[in-house]
Coordinates of C-alpha atoms in Angstrom, one line a residue:
Chain A
M23 CA 0.0 0.0 0.0
M24 CA 1.8 3.0 -1.2
Q25 CA 0.9 6.5 0.0
V26 CA 3.0 9.4 -0.9
R27 CA 1.5 12.5 0.6
P28 CA 2.3 15.9 2.1
N29 CA 3.4 16.3 5.7
L30 CA 0.6 15.6 8.1
D31 CA 2.5 16.6 11.2
Y32 CA 0.8 17.9 14.3
E33 CA 0.8 21.5 15.4
G34 CA 2.7 21.9 18.6
P35 CA 6.2 21.2 19.5
K36 CA 7.6 21.7 16.0
S37 CA 6.5 25.3 15.8
H38 CA 8.2 26.9 18.6
Q39 CA 11.0 24.5 19.6
H40 CA 12.8 24.7 16.3
H41 CA 12.5 27.9 14.5
R42 CA 14.5 28.0 11.4
A43 CA 15.7 31.4 10.6
F44 CA 17.2 32.1 7.3
V45 CA 20.3 34.1 6.9
F46 CA 18.8 37.5 6.9
G47 CA 16.1 37.1 9.6
F48 CA 16.3 36.1 13.2
E49 CA 14.1 36.2 16.3
Y50 CA 15.1 37.8 19.5
G51 CA 15.2 35.7 22.6
F52 CA 16.2 36.5 26.1
L53 CA 18.0 39.7 27.0
K54 CA 21.2 37.7 27.3
E55 CA 20.8 36.1 23.9
K56 CA 20.1 39.4 22.1
L57 CA 23.8 40.2 22.0
D58 CA 24.7 36.7 20.8
Q59 CA 22.1 36.9 18.1
K60 CA 23.6 40.1 16.8
E61 CA 27.0 38.6 16.7
A62 CA 25.8 35.6 14.9
A63 CA 23.8 37.6 12.5
K64 CA 26.9 39.7 11.7
R65 CA 29.0 36.6 11.1
A66 CA 26.2 35.0 9.0
N67 CA 25.9 38.0 6.9
E68 CA 29.6 37.9 6.1
Q69 CA 29.5 34.2 5.1
L70 CA 26.3 32.9 3.7
G71 CA 25.4 29.6 5.0
F72 CA 27.6 29.8 8.1
V73 CA 27.1 26.8 10.4
F74 CA 25.5 27.9 13.6
D75 CA 25.8 26.1 16.9
I76 CA 22.6 24.4 17.8
G77 CA 21.0 24.6 21.2
P78 CA 21.0 21.7 23.7
N79 CA 19.4 18.5 22.6
P80 CA 15.8 18.9 23.9
W81 CA 15.8 15.3 25.1
S82 CA 19.0 15.3 27.1
K83 CA 17.9 18.0 29.6
P84 CA 14.5 18.9 31.0
A85 CA 12.4 21.0 28.8
T86 CA 12.8 24.7 29.4
S87 CA 9.9 27.0 29.3
S88 CA 8.6 28.4 26.0
F89 CA 8.3 31.8 27.7
G90 CA 10.7 33.4 25.3
C91 CA 11.7 32.0 21.9
K92 CA 14.5 29.5 21.7
P93 CA 17.6 30.8 20.0
S94 CA 17.0 30.4 16.3
L95 CA 19.1 28.4 14.0
V96 CA 20.7 29.6 10.8
K97 CA 20.9 26.9 8.1
M98 CA 21.4 23.7 10.2
E99 CA 24.0 21.2 9.3
Y100 CA 22.6 17.7 10.0
V101 CA 25.6 15.8 8.8
S102 CA 29.0 17.2 9.7
P103 CA 31.9 17.1 7.2
E104 CA 33.4 14.2 9.1
G105 CA 30.1 12.3 8.5
L106 CA 28.6 12.5 11.9
R107 CA 25.0 13.3 12.7
L108 CA 23.8 15.5 15.5
D109 CA 23.7 12.7 18.0
G110 CA 27.1 11.3 16.9
R111 CA 25.7 8.5 14.7
R112 CA 26.9 7.6 11.2
P113 CA 24.3 8.1 8.4
M114 CA 23.7 4.4 8.1
E115 CA 23.5 3.7 11.8
M116 CA 20.3 3.1 13.7
R117 CA 19.6 4.2 17.2
Q118 CA 19.9 1.7 20.0
I119 CA 16.9 -0.7 20.2
R120 CA 15.6 -2.3 23.3
A121 CA 12.6 -4.5 23.7
E122 CA 10.8 -6.2 26.6
I123 CA 7.9 -8.6 26.5
G124 CA 5.1 -9.1 29.0
T125 CA 5.1 -5.8 30.8
V126 CA 1.3 -5.4 31.2
A127 CA 0.2 -8.4 33.2
R128 CA -3.5 -8.1 32.5
A129 CA -3.2 -7.9 28.8
D130 CA -3.1 -11.0 26.6
G131 CA 0.1 -9.8 25.1
S132 CA 2.2 -6.7 25.7
A133 CA 5.6 -5.3 24.9
V134 CA 7.8 -2.2 25.4
F135 CA 9.9 -1.1 22.4
E136 CA 12.5 1.6 22.6
M137 CA 14.3 3.1 19.6
G138 CA 16.8 5.6 21.0
N139 CA 14.7 8.0 23.1
T140 CA 11.4 6.9 21.6
K141 CA 9.6 4.6 24.0
V142 CA 6.3 2.9 23.3
I143 CA 4.1 0.3 25.1
A144 CA 1.8 -1.9 23.1
A145 CA -0.9 -4.1 24.6
V146 CA -3.0 -6.7 22.8
Y147 CA -6.4 -7.9 24.0
G148 CA -7.8 -10.8 22.1
P149 CA -9.0 -12.8 20.4
R150 CA -12.2 -12.1 22.3
E151 CA -15.9 -11.7 21.7
V152 CA -16.8 -8.7 19.5
Q153 CA -18.1 -5.9 21.7
N154 CA -20.2 -4.2 19.1
R155 CA -22.3 -6.8 17.4
S156 CA -22.9 -4.7 14.3
Q157 CA -19.1 -4.7 13.5
Q158 CA -18.8 -8.5 13.7
I159 CA -17.4 -10.2 10.6
S160 CA -18.6 -13.7 10.0
D161 CA -15.5 -15.2 8.5
Q162 CA -12.7 -13.1 9.9
A163 CA -11.4 -11.5 13.1
L164 CA -12.0 -7.8 13.5
V165 CA -8.7 -5.9 14.2
R166 CA -8.9 -2.6 16.1
C167 CA -6.1 -0.3 17.0
E168 CA -5.7 2.8 19.1
Y169 CA -2.7 5.1 19.2
S170 CA -2.3 7.6 22.1
M171 CA 0.5 9.8 23.3
A172 CA 1.0 10.5 26.9
N173 CA 0.8 14.1 28.0
F174 CA 4.5 14.2 28.9
S175 CA 5.7 12.3 25.8
T176 CA 6.8 15.4 23.8
G177 CA 8.9 18.3 24.9
D178 CA 6.0 20.7 25.3
R179 CA 3.1 19.2 27.2
M180 CA 0.4 18.1 25.0
R181 CA -3.1 19.0 26.0
K182 CA -5.1 16.5 24.0
P183 CA -3.5 13.1 23.9
K184 CA -6.2 11.3 21.9
G185 CA -8.6 12.0 19.1
D186 CA -6.6 14.5 17.2
R187 CA -6.0 14.0 13.4
R188 CA -2.5 12.6 13.7
S189 CA -3.4 10.0 16.3
T190 CA -6.4 8.9 14.2
E191 CA -4.2 8.6 11.1
I192 CA -1.5 6.6 12.9
S193 CA -4.1 4.3 14.4
L194 CA -5.4 3.6 11.0
V195 CA -2.0 3.0 9.6
I196 CA -1.0 0.5 12.3
R197 CA -4.3 -1.3 12.0
Q198 CA -4.0 -1.8 8.3
T199 CA -0.4 -2.9 8.6
M200 CA -1.1 -5.5 11.3
E201 CA -4.2 -6.7 9.7
A202 CA -2.2 -7.6 6.6
C203 CA -0.1 -10.0 8.6
I204 CA -2.5 -11.5 11.1
L205 CA -4.3 -14.7 9.9
T206 CA -7.7 -13.3 10.6
H207 CA -9.6 -16.1 8.9
L208 CA -8.6 -18.4 11.7
M209 CA -10.6 -16.5 14.2
P210 CA -14.0 -15.6 12.7
R211 CA -16.5 -13.5 14.7
S212 CA -13.8 -12.4 17.2
Q213 CA -12.0 -9.1 17.9
I214 CA -8.4 -8.3 18.4
D215 CA -7.6 -5.0 20.1
I216 CA -4.1 -3.4 19.7
F217 CA -3.5 -0.5 22.0
V218 CA -0.3 1.5 21.6
Q219 CA 0.8 4.2 24.1
V220 CA 3.7 6.5 23.5
L221 CA 5.6 7.3 26.6
Q222 CA 8.5 9.3 25.0
A223 CA 8.4 10.7 21.5
D224 CA 11.7 11.4 19.7
G225 CA 11.0 10.7 16.1
G226 CA 10.0 7.4 14.5
T227 CA 7.0 6.8 16.8
R228 CA 5.2 5.2 13.9
S229 CA 7.9 2.6 13.4
A230 CA 8.4 1.9 17.1
C231 CA 4.6 1.4 17.5
I232 CA 4.5 -1.2 14.7
N233 CA 7.5 -3.0 16.1
A234 CA 6.0 -3.0 19.6
A235 CA 2.7 -4.2 18.2
T236 CA 4.4 -7.1 16.5
L237 CA 6.0 -8.2 19.7
A238 CA 2.8 -7.8 21.7
L239 CA 0.9 -9.9 19.1
A240 CA 3.6 -12.6 19.3
D241 CA 3.3 -12.5 23.1
A242 CA -0.4 -13.0 22.9
G243 CA 0.0 -16.0 20.7
I244 CA -2.0 -14.6 17.8
P245 CA -1.2 -16.5 14.5
M246 CA 0.6 -14.3 12.0
R247 CA 2.0 -14.8 8.5
D248 CA 5.3 -13.2 9.5
I249 CA 6.5 -10.5 11.9
V250 CA 6.2 -6.9 10.7
T251 CA 9.0 -4.5 11.3
S252 CA 9.3 -0.9 10.4
C253 CA 11.9 1.8 10.2
S254 CA 12.2 5.3 8.8
A255 CA 14.9 7.0 6.7
G256 CA 15.4 10.5 5.4
Y257 CA 17.6 12.6 3.1
L258 CA 19.3 15.6 4.5
N259 CA 22.4 17.5 3.4
S260 CA 22.5 15.2 0.3
T261 CA 23.0 12.1 2.5
P262 CA 20.5 9.3 3.1
L263 CA 20.0 9.0 6.9
L264 CA 18.6 6.0 8.7
D265 CA 16.3 6.2 11.6
L266 CA 15.6 9.9 12.0
N267 CA 15.2 11.4 15.4
Y268 CA 12.9 14.3 16.2
I269 CA 15.3 17.1 15.2
E270 CA 16.1 15.5 11.9
D271 CA 12.5 14.8 11.3
S272 CA 11.4 18.4 11.9
A273 CA 14.1 19.6 9.5
G274 CA 11.5 19.5 6.7
G275 CA 13.4 17.0 4.6
P276 CA 11.8 13.9 3.3
D277 CA 10.8 11.1 5.7
V278 CA 10.2 7.6 4.3
T279 CA 8.6 5.1 6.6
V280 CA 8.8 1.5 5.5
G281 CA 7.1 -1.6 7.0
I282 CA 8.1 -5.0 5.7
L283 CA 7.4 -8.7 6.3
P284 CA 11.1 -9.8 6.4
K285 CA 10.8 -13.6 5.7
L286 CA 8.2 -13.1 2.9
D287 CA 10.2 -10.0 1.7
K288 CA 7.1 -8.0 1.1
V289 CA 6.3 -4.3 1.8
T290 CA 3.2 -3.7 3.9
L291 CA 3.7 0.0 4.7
L292 CA 5.2 2.8 2.7
Q293 CA 4.8 6.5 3.5
M294 CA 6.7 9.5 2.6
D295 CA 6.6 13.2 3.3
A296 CA 8.1 16.0 1.2
K297 CA 9.6 15.4 -2.2
L298 CA 12.5 13.3 -3.5
P299 CA 13.9 12.6 -7.0
L300 CA 13.0 9.0 -8.0
D301 CA 16.5 7.5 -8.0
I302 CA 17.3 9.0 -4.6
F303 CA 14.0 7.7 -3.3
E304 CA 15.0 4.1 -4.3
N305 CA 18.2 4.6 -2.3
V306 CA 16.4 5.9 0.8
M307 CA 13.8 3.2 0.6
G308 CA 16.5 0.5 0.3
L309 CA 18.1 2.0 3.4
A310 CA 14.9 1.9 5.4
T311 CA 14.3 -1.7 4.3
E312 CA 17.8 -2.6 5.5
G313 CA 16.9 -1.0 8.8
C314 CA 13.7 -3.0 9.0
K315 CA 15.7 -6.2 8.5
A316 CA 18.1 -5.3 11.3
V317 CA 15.1 -4.7 13.6
A318 CA 13.6 -8.0 12.5
N319 CA 16.8 -9.8 13.6
Y320 CA 16.7 -8.2 16.9
I321 CA 13.0 -9.0 17.4
R322 CA 13.6 -12.6 16.5
E323 CA 16.4 -12.8 19.1
V324 CA 14.1 -11.3 21.8
L325 CA 11.3 -13.7 21.0
L326 CA 13.7 -16.7 21.1
E327 CA 15.0 -15.5 24.5
N328 CA 11.5 -15.1 25.8
T329 CA 10.5 -18.6 24.7
K330 CA 13.6 -20.0 26.4
Q331 CA 12.6 -18.3 29.6
L332 CA 9.1 -19.7 29.3
E333 CA 10.5 -23.2 28.8
Y334 CA 12.8 -22.8 31.7
R335 CA 9.9 -21.7 34.0
R336 CA 7.9 -24.7 32.9
G337 CA 10.7 -26.9 33.8
L338 CA 11.4 -28.2 30.3
Chain B
M25 CA -12.4 -7.8 33.7
V26 CA -13.6 -11.3 33.8
G27 CA -16.7 -11.8 36.0
L28 CA -16.5 -13.7 39.2
S29 CA -18.5 -16.8 40.0
V30 CA -20.5 -17.1 43.2
G31 CA -17.9 -19.6 44.5
E32 CA -15.1 -17.2 43.9
K33 CA -16.9 -14.4 45.6
H34 CA -17.4 -16.4 48.7
F35 CA -13.8 -17.5 48.6
I36 CA -12.6 -13.9 48.6
Q37 CA -15.0 -12.8 51.3
G38 CA -14.3 -15.8 53.5
G39 CA -10.6 -15.3 53.1
I40 CA -10.7 -11.7 54.1
A41 CA -12.8 -12.6 57.1
Q42 CA -10.1 -15.0 58.2
D43 CA -7.2 -12.5 57.6
L44 CA -5.9 -14.5 54.7
R45 CA -6.3 -13.0 51.2
S46 CA -6.1 -14.8 47.9
D47 CA -2.4 -14.0 47.4
G48 CA -1.5 -14.8 51.0
R49 CA -1.4 -11.3 52.4
K50 CA -2.9 -10.2 55.6
R51 CA -5.7 -7.6 55.6
L52 CA -3.4 -4.6 56.3
T53 CA -0.4 -5.6 54.2
Y54 CA 0.6 -3.8 51.0
R55 CA 1.9 -5.6 48.0
P56 CA 5.6 -5.1 47.3
I57 CA 6.2 -1.6 45.9
Y58 CA 8.8 -0.9 43.2
V59 CA 9.9 2.6 42.6
E60 CA 11.8 3.9 39.6
T61 CA 12.6 7.6 39.3
G62 CA 13.7 9.7 36.3
V63 CA 11.9 7.5 33.8
I64 CA 10.9 10.5 31.6
P65 CA 14.1 12.5 30.9
Q66 CA 12.4 15.5 29.3
A67 CA 10.2 16.2 32.3
H68 CA 11.4 18.0 35.3
G69 CA 10.6 15.0 37.5
S70 CA 9.1 11.7 37.0
A71 CA 8.6 8.3 38.7
R72 CA 7.1 4.9 37.9
I73 CA 5.5 2.8 40.6
R74 CA 4.6 -0.8 40.4
L75 CA 2.3 -2.2 43.1
G76 CA 1.8 -5.8 42.2
A77 CA 0.4 -5.7 38.6
T78 CA -0.7 -2.0 38.9
D79 CA 1.8 0.1 37.0
V80 CA 1.6 3.9 36.9
I81 CA 3.8 6.7 35.8
A82 CA 3.8 10.3 37.1
S83 CA 5.6 13.2 35.5
V84 CA 6.0 16.8 36.7
K85 CA 6.6 19.6 34.3
A86 CA 7.0 23.2 35.3
E87 CA 6.2 26.1 32.9
L88 CA 6.4 29.8 33.5
G89 CA 3.1 31.5 33.8
K90 CA 1.2 34.3 35.5
P91 CA -0.3 33.9 39.0
S92 CA -4.0 34.4 39.3
A93 CA -5.2 37.8 40.3
L94 CA -6.8 36.4 43.5
Q95 CA -3.6 34.8 44.8
P96 CA -0.7 36.8 43.4
D97 CA 1.8 35.1 45.8
K98 CA 1.0 31.6 44.9
G99 CA 2.0 29.4 42.0
K100 CA -0.5 27.1 40.2
I101 CA -0.6 23.3 40.4
A102 CA -2.7 21.1 38.2
I103 CA -3.1 17.4 38.5
Y104 CA -4.3 15.4 35.5
V105 CA -4.6 11.6 35.3
D106 CA -5.0 9.7 32.0
C107 CA -6.0 6.0 31.9
S108 CA -4.2 4.4 29.0
P109 CA -6.2 1.8 27.0
T110 CA -3.3 -0.6 27.6
A111 CA -4.6 -1.0 31.1
A112 CA -8.1 -2.2 30.0
P113 CA -9.8 -2.3 26.7
M114 CA -12.7 -0.4 28.1
F115 CA -10.5 2.7 28.4
E116 CA -10.4 3.0 24.6
G117 CA -11.4 6.3 23.1
R118 CA -13.4 8.2 25.7
G119 CA -14.2 5.1 27.9
G120 CA -11.5 5.9 30.4
E121 CA -12.6 9.5 30.9
E122 CA -14.9 8.8 33.8
L123 CA -12.3 7.0 35.8
S124 CA -9.6 9.6 34.8
T125 CA -11.8 12.4 36.1
E126 CA -12.6 10.6 39.3
L127 CA -8.9 9.9 40.0
S128 CA -7.8 13.5 39.1
V129 CA -10.4 15.1 41.3
A130 CA -9.6 12.7 44.2
L131 CA -5.9 13.4 43.9
Q132 CA -6.6 17.1 43.8
R133 CA -8.6 16.9 46.9
C134 CA -6.1 14.9 48.7
L135 CA -2.9 16.7 47.7
L136 CA -3.9 20.2 46.8
G137 CA -6.3 21.2 49.6
G138 CA -9.1 23.6 49.2
K139 CA -10.0 26.0 46.4
S140 CA -8.1 28.9 47.9
G141 CA -5.0 26.7 48.0
S142 CA -4.9 26.5 51.7
G143 CA -4.0 23.3 53.4
S144 CA -2.1 22.0 50.4
G145 CA 0.4 19.3 50.7
I146 CA 2.6 21.0 48.2
D147 CA 3.3 24.6 49.2
P148 CA 2.3 26.8 46.3
S149 CA 4.0 29.9 47.6
S150 CA 7.3 28.2 46.9
L151 CA 6.5 28.4 43.2
V152 CA 6.2 32.1 42.9
I153 CA 9.1 34.0 41.2
V154 CA 7.9 37.6 41.0
E155 CA 4.9 38.3 43.0
G156 CA 1.9 39.0 40.9
K157 CA 3.7 38.7 37.6
V158 CA 5.6 35.4 37.1
C159 CA 5.2 32.1 38.8
W160 CA 5.8 28.5 38.0
D161 CA 2.8 26.4 36.7
L162 CA 3.3 22.9 37.9
Y163 CA 1.6 20.3 35.7
I164 CA 1.5 16.8 37.3
D165 CA 0.5 14.2 34.8
G166 CA -0.4 10.6 35.8
L167 CA -0.7 7.8 33.4
V168 CA -2.1 4.4 34.3
I169 CA -0.4 1.7 32.2
S170 CA -1.7 -1.4 33.9
S171 CA -4.5 -1.6 36.4
D172 CA -4.9 -4.2 39.1
G173 CA -6.7 -2.3 41.8
N174 CA -5.8 0.4 44.2
L175 CA -5.0 3.0 41.5
L176 CA -5.4 6.0 43.9
D177 CA -2.7 4.8 46.3
A178 CA -0.3 4.0 43.5
L179 CA -0.9 7.4 41.9
G180 CA -0.4 9.2 45.2
A181 CA 2.8 7.4 45.8
A182 CA 4.0 8.0 42.2
I183 CA 3.3 11.7 42.5
K184 CA 5.2 11.9 45.8
A185 CA 8.1 10.1 44.2
A186 CA 8.0 12.3 41.1
L187 CA 8.0 15.4 43.2
S188 CA 11.0 14.3 45.2
N189 CA 12.7 13.7 41.8
T190 CA 11.8 17.1 40.5
G191 CA 14.3 19.8 39.9
I192 CA 12.9 23.2 39.2
P193 CA 15.4 25.3 37.3
K194 CA 16.7 28.4 39.1
V195 CA 15.5 31.6 37.7
N196 CA 17.2 35.0 37.7
V197 CA 14.9 37.9 37.2
A198 CA 16.8 40.0 34.6
S199 CA 15.7 43.5 35.2
E200 CA 13.5 45.6 37.4
T201 CA 10.3 46.5 35.7
S202 CA 7.4 48.5 36.9
G203 CA 3.7 48.6 36.2
D204 CA 2.2 45.9 34.0
E205 CA 5.3 44.9 32.1
Q206 CA 6.3 41.3 32.2
P207 CA 9.8 41.0 33.7
E208 CA 12.3 39.2 31.6
V209 CA 13.5 36.0 33.3
N210 CA 16.5 34.0 32.6
I211 CA 16.1 30.3 33.2
S212 CA 19.3 28.6 34.2
D213 CA 20.0 25.3 32.6
E214 CA 22.4 24.2 35.2
E215 CA 21.1 24.8 38.7
F216 CA 18.0 23.1 40.0
L217 CA 16.1 23.5 43.2
Q218 CA 14.9 20.3 44.7
F219 CA 11.4 20.2 46.0
D220 CA 10.7 19.7 49.6
T221 CA 8.5 16.6 49.8
S222 CA 8.4 15.9 53.5
G223 CA 5.0 17.5 53.8
I224 CA 3.4 15.6 50.9
P225 CA 0.8 13.1 52.1
V226 CA 0.4 9.5 51.0
I227 CA -3.0 8.1 50.2
V228 CA -4.3 5.0 52.0
T229 CA -7.4 3.4 50.6
L230 CA -9.4 1.1 52.9
T231 CA -11.9 -1.1 51.3
K232 CA -14.7 -2.6 53.3
V233 CA -15.6 -6.2 52.2
G234 CA -18.2 -7.7 54.4
R235 CA -17.4 -6.7 57.9
H236 CA -13.7 -6.2 57.6
Y237 CA -11.4 -3.7 55.9
I238 CA -8.5 -4.4 53.7
V239 CA -5.7 -2.2 52.4
D240 CA -4.4 -2.4 48.8
A241 CA -7.2 -4.3 47.1
T242 CA -6.6 -6.1 43.9
S243 CA -9.2 -5.6 41.1
E244 CA -11.0 -8.9 42.0
E245 CA -11.3 -7.8 45.6
E246 CA -12.4 -4.3 44.5
S247 CA -15.3 -5.9 42.6
Q248 CA -16.6 -7.1 46.0
I249 CA -16.5 -3.8 47.9
S250 CA -19.4 -2.4 49.7
S251 CA -17.7 0.9 50.4
A252 CA -14.2 2.4 50.4
I253 CA -12.6 5.3 52.0
S254 CA -9.4 7.0 50.7
I255 CA -7.5 9.0 53.3
S256 CA -4.5 11.1 52.6
I257 CA -2.3 11.4 55.7
N258 CA 1.0 13.2 56.0
R259 CA 4.1 12.4 58.0
K260 CA 2.8 14.1 61.1
G261 CA -0.3 12.0 61.2
H262 CA -2.6 14.8 60.0
I263 CA -5.4 14.0 57.6
C264 CA -5.1 16.1 54.4
G265 CA -8.1 14.8 52.5
L266 CA -10.9 12.2 52.6
T267 CA -13.0 10.5 49.9
K268 CA -15.7 7.9 50.4
R269 CA -16.7 5.7 47.5
G270 CA -19.2 3.0 47.1
G271 CA -23.0 2.9 47.6
A272 CA -23.3 1.3 51.0
G273 CA -23.8 3.5 54.0
L274 CA -21.3 3.4 56.8
D275 CA -21.8 3.9 60.5
P276 CA -19.9 7.0 61.7
S277 CA -18.1 5.0 64.4
I278 CA -16.8 2.6 61.7
I279 CA -15.5 5.6 59.7
L280 CA -13.6 6.8 62.8
D281 CA -12.2 3.3 63.2
M282 CA -11.1 3.1 59.6
I283 CA -9.4 6.5 60.0
S284 CA -7.4 5.3 62.9
V285 CA -6.5 2.1 61.1
A286 CA -5.4 4.1 58.1
K287 CA -3.2 6.3 60.3
H288 CA -1.5 3.3 61.6
V289 CA -0.9 1.8 58.2
S290 CA 0.2 5.0 56.8
E291 CA 3.2 5.2 59.1
Q292 CA 4.7 2.0 57.7
L293 CA 3.7 3.0 54.2
I294 CA 5.4 6.4 54.4
N295 CA 8.6 4.9 55.8
K296 CA 8.6 2.1 53.1
L297 CA 8.0 4.6 50.4
D298 CA 10.7 7.0 51.5
S299 CA 13.3 4.3 51.6
E300 CA 12.2 3.0 48.2
I301 CA 12.3 6.5 46.7
A302 CA 15.8 7.1 48.2
A303 CA 17.0 3.8 46.8
A304 CA 15.6 4.6 43.4
E305 CA 17.2 8.0 43.3
A306 CA 20.5 6.5 44.3
N307 CA 20.1 3.9 41.5
E308 CA 19.3 6.6 39.1
E309 CA 22.4 8.6 40.0
E310 CA 24.6 5.6 39.5
S311 CA 23.3 4.7 36.1

């Protein structure tokens, strides 16, 4: 299912945390920064495209208030000349992944998935009786999904964690992706609920949610064709970058999210923002697919380890 | 939640009457509490508490704002609880709103005192920066990830742990301004003020099942309650807030008895919680 569409990002953190000022314009911040801004503007005027120092990484320190504007950035450099990104990674390097199965005891299956600073909990309830009789399907299971972000997940506190357009869209995307891989015909007239809760958002929440949902479904023992893994990639400063974090994502460059079934080698999710020439797009999509395969290897390891633990506990 | 059969109901009630609950605890014993602080790095303070299978996260964020005209020397504190659908399928969409509102209001009553801000467990006058003009707005957010009964106690403990983990950045007021001008403030990135949490109360919920009361009910036991009282008690043994839930009426003498039992239980709980929080913070500093 291929969807190439314009940026559907939420209003909120992006607008005032990362102002991008072009060379001849800048916003004034605190009294102290006014002097620094003038200096920087002078320098920038002398050399067009001068690389400006970015502010502290919003996720490494507590969020400061948005009482005044943040110091604005003049033409950001996302990949340094030595080939290092803002957080010190190489362009083809993913963030650190960590997964844990079985965190929510009451759910039929649950998992926590972390990609760098993005942390997501998924819980699966099902297969169970359909709650709303009118939605019952006589030959298949009904798959439902809800995506919600915690109030504290983004740098600026979100007022409305559910029901906004972006959450609805992501819920739909996750549902369609997982529905493609669950063997729904084995469980007619039943319902499978996938609930995903974002605890920390630092870019790539969509991918982390799909990976977490896969683990949770496996933990619930729901039959699937294959695991679904997902990863995102982008293209900034003429370099394809794997696994974008929040800063790179809000840079306005293209963001390609890919979801694949690794064993069957099929693509189930493909979304892109902004625009890319076709040959570069193939590169970036290939990179994202490689990322997905790396995630798939990790997920398989985690599932194997989990099964060994279960065997051990049963005394086998 | 799966329904309980008549046999199971009798089993639970009989066990409580004999001081032996389904998981082996006595009536006034809490489940083991696990505290983890600093789980949300972008908040000013955060904590995660696990009470058996109940799992809650609390985060504290401070933003600069203007104090209300009625109380120019006090900051503002807001507590908001959200029930994640991962805890129960019925919390999907707007299903969890009723419970979220009930928990938020109960927590506000227990921790924040009356409408004028008097009698609050958290001192709002410590949040003011420039009287009448600039103050800290404290937003305390609770998230219920997994629910197995006794949400109020867990949330109260999580908020206490999160507040002790909170570091409010130091603020320097840049210049003297007069009249209605907003003063410019400089928020330091380096120095932080730790919150004083010794005055913050803990919440103890006593559930009455049959003729006896239990502390820290699991969700199966909670389905059998006739009535419950949640009391917030601080270190000095003073009652900071009281909420009665459940339809059955209670004799006033029983209520007074429950309050004294809660006071007794709260001492152990406060000590246990403080030591767990200190251990969690020490762990966090090491890692």
